[in-house]
XYZ file of C-alpha atoms in Angstrom:
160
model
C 17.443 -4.749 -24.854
C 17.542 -0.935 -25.725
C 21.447 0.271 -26.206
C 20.986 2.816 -23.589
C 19.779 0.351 -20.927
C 22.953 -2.660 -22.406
C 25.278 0.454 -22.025
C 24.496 1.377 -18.768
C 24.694 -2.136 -17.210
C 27.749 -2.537 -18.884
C 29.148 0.282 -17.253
C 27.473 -1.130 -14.042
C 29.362 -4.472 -13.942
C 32.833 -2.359 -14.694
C 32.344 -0.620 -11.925
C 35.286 -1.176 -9.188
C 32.874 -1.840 -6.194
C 31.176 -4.322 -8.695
C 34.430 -5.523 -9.403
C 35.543 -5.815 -5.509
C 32.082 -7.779 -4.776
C 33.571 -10.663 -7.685
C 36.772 -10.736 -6.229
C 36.399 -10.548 -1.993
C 35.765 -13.368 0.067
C 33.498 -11.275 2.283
C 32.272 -8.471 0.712
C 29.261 -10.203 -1.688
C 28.140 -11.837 1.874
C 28.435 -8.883 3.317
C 25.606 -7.173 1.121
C 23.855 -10.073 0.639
C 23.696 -10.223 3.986
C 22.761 -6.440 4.356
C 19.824 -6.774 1.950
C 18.346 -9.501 3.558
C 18.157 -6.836 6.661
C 16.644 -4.442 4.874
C 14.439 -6.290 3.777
C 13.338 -7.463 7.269
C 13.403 -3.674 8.341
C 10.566 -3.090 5.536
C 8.773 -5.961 5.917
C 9.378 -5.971 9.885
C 7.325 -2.122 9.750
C 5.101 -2.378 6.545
C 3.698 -5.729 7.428
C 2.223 -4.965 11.675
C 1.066 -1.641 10.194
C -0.867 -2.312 7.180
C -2.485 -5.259 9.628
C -3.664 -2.552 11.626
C -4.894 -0.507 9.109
C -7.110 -3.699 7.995
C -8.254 -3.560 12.214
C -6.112 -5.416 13.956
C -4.586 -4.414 17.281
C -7.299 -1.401 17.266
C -6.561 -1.063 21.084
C -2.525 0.341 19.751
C -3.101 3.974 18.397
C -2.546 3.499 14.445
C -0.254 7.030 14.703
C 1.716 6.004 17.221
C 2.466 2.400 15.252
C 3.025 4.914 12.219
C 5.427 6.902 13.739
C 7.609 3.970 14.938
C 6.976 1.654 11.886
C 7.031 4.076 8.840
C 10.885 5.556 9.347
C 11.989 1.740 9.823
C 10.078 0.445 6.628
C 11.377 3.665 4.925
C 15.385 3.163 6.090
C 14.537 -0.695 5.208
C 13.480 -0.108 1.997
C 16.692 2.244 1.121
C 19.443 -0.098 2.465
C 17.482 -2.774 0.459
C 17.686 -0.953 -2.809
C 21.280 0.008 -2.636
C 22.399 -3.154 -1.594
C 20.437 -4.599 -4.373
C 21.868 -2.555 -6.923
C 25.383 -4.125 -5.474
C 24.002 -7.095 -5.410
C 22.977 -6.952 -9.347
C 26.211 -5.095 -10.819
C 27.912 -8.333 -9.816
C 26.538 -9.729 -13.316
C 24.271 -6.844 -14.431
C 23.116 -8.197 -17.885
C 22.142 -11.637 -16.849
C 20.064 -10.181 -13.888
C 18.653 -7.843 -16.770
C 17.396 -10.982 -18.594
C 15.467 -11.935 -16.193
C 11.963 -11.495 -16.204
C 11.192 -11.918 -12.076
C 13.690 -8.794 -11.282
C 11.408 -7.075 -13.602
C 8.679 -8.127 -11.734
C 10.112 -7.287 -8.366
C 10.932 -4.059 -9.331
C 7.527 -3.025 -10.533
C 6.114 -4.474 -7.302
C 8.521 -2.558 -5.183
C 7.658 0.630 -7.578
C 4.027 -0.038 -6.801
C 4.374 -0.407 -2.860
C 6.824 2.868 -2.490
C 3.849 4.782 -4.996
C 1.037 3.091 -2.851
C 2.673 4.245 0.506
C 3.405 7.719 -0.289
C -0.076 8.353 -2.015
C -1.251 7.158 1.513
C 1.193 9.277 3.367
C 0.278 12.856 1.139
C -3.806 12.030 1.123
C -3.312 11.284 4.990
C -0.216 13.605 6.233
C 0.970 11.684 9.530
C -2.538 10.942 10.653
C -3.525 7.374 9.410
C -7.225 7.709 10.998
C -7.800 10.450 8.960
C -7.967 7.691 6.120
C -11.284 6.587 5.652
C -12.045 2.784 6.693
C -12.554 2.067 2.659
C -9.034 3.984 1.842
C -7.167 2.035 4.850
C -8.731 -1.624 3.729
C -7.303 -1.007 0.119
C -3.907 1.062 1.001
C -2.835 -2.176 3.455
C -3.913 -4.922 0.742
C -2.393 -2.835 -1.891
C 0.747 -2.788 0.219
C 1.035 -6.148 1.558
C 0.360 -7.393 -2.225
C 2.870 -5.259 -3.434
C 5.765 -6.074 -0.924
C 4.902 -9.882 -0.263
C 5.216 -10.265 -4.123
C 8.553 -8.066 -3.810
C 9.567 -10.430 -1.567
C 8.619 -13.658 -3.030
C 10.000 -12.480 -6.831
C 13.137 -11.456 -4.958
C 13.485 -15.137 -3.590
C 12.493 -16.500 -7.241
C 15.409 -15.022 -8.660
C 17.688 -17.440 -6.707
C 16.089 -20.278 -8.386
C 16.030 -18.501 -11.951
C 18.998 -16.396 -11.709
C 22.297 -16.299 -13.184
C-alpha cells in the first residue's frame, strides 16, 4: 500500500467520530443503518428510471420520472458515501485490504461518471437522448449500481 494512502487511513481510524463509532452502543447502527437508506434512496430512483429509459412505463413522461427520481438517487447516493466513509474509518486498513471495496468503489465511480455524462449530453430532457444512447446509459447504470450493491454486500462476508 502506497505511504500516502497507509497514512491517510491511519489518520482516518484516529479520528474521534471513528473513535465514537468503536465505542457507542448506538452510533455504528445508527450509520449502518443510515447507509442502508441511502442506498435504497439510489437504488429506489436509479433503478424505475433507467427501466424506463430501456421502455418501460412509456405511458409516464421520462422527464417528469427524472425530475422526481434523479434528486432522490442523487441525495441517496451522498448520504451513502458519507456514511460509508464512517462506516470504513471504524477499521480503515483492513477495509483497505480488501479487494471487493475496491471493486465497489470503481463501480460506484463508474455509475456517478455514467449518470452525469447522461445528464450534460441530455440537460434535463431524457428524450432528447437518442433510443441507442438511453438503451446503453440505463444498462451501463444498472450494471454499475447492482454490482455496487452486490460488492457492498460481499464485503460482509469478506470483511474484517
Amino acid at each position: 500500500m502506497p505511504e500516502l494512502l497507509a497514512t491517510t487511513l491511519s489518520a482516518l481510524g484516529e479520528w474521534e467520530v471513528a473513535q465514537a463509532l468503536t465505542q457507542g452502543r448506538w452510533s455504528y447502527a445508527t450509520v449502518s443503518a443510515l447507509h442502508i437508506l441511502g442506498i435504497a434512496l439510489l437504488v429506489g430512483g436509479i433503478l424505475p428510471l433507467d427501466l424506463r429509459l430501456l421502455g418501460f412505463w412509456r405511458s409516464v413522461a421520462l422527464q417528469s420520472l427524472a425530475a422526481i427520481l434523479t434528486p432522490m438517487a442523487v441525495a441517496g447516493l451522498l448520504l451513502a458515501i458519507s456514511t460509508g466513509v464512517l462506516l470504513v474509518s471504524v477499521r480503515p486498513l483492513d477495509y483497505a485490504g480488501l479487494p471487493v471495496l475496491w471493486a465497489k468503489l470503481t463501480l460506484i465511480g463508474l455509475g456517478a461518471a455514467g449518470a452525469l455524462a447522461f445528464r450534460l449530453r441530455v440537460g434535463r430532457d431524457p428524450e432528447r437522448a437518442s433510443r441507442r444512447l438511453r438503451v446503453l446509459a440505463a444498462l451501463g447504470s444498472m450494471t454499475a449500481w447492482l454490482g455496487a450493491l452486490a460488492c457492498g454486500r460481499l464485503i460482509a462476508f469478506t470483511g474484517p
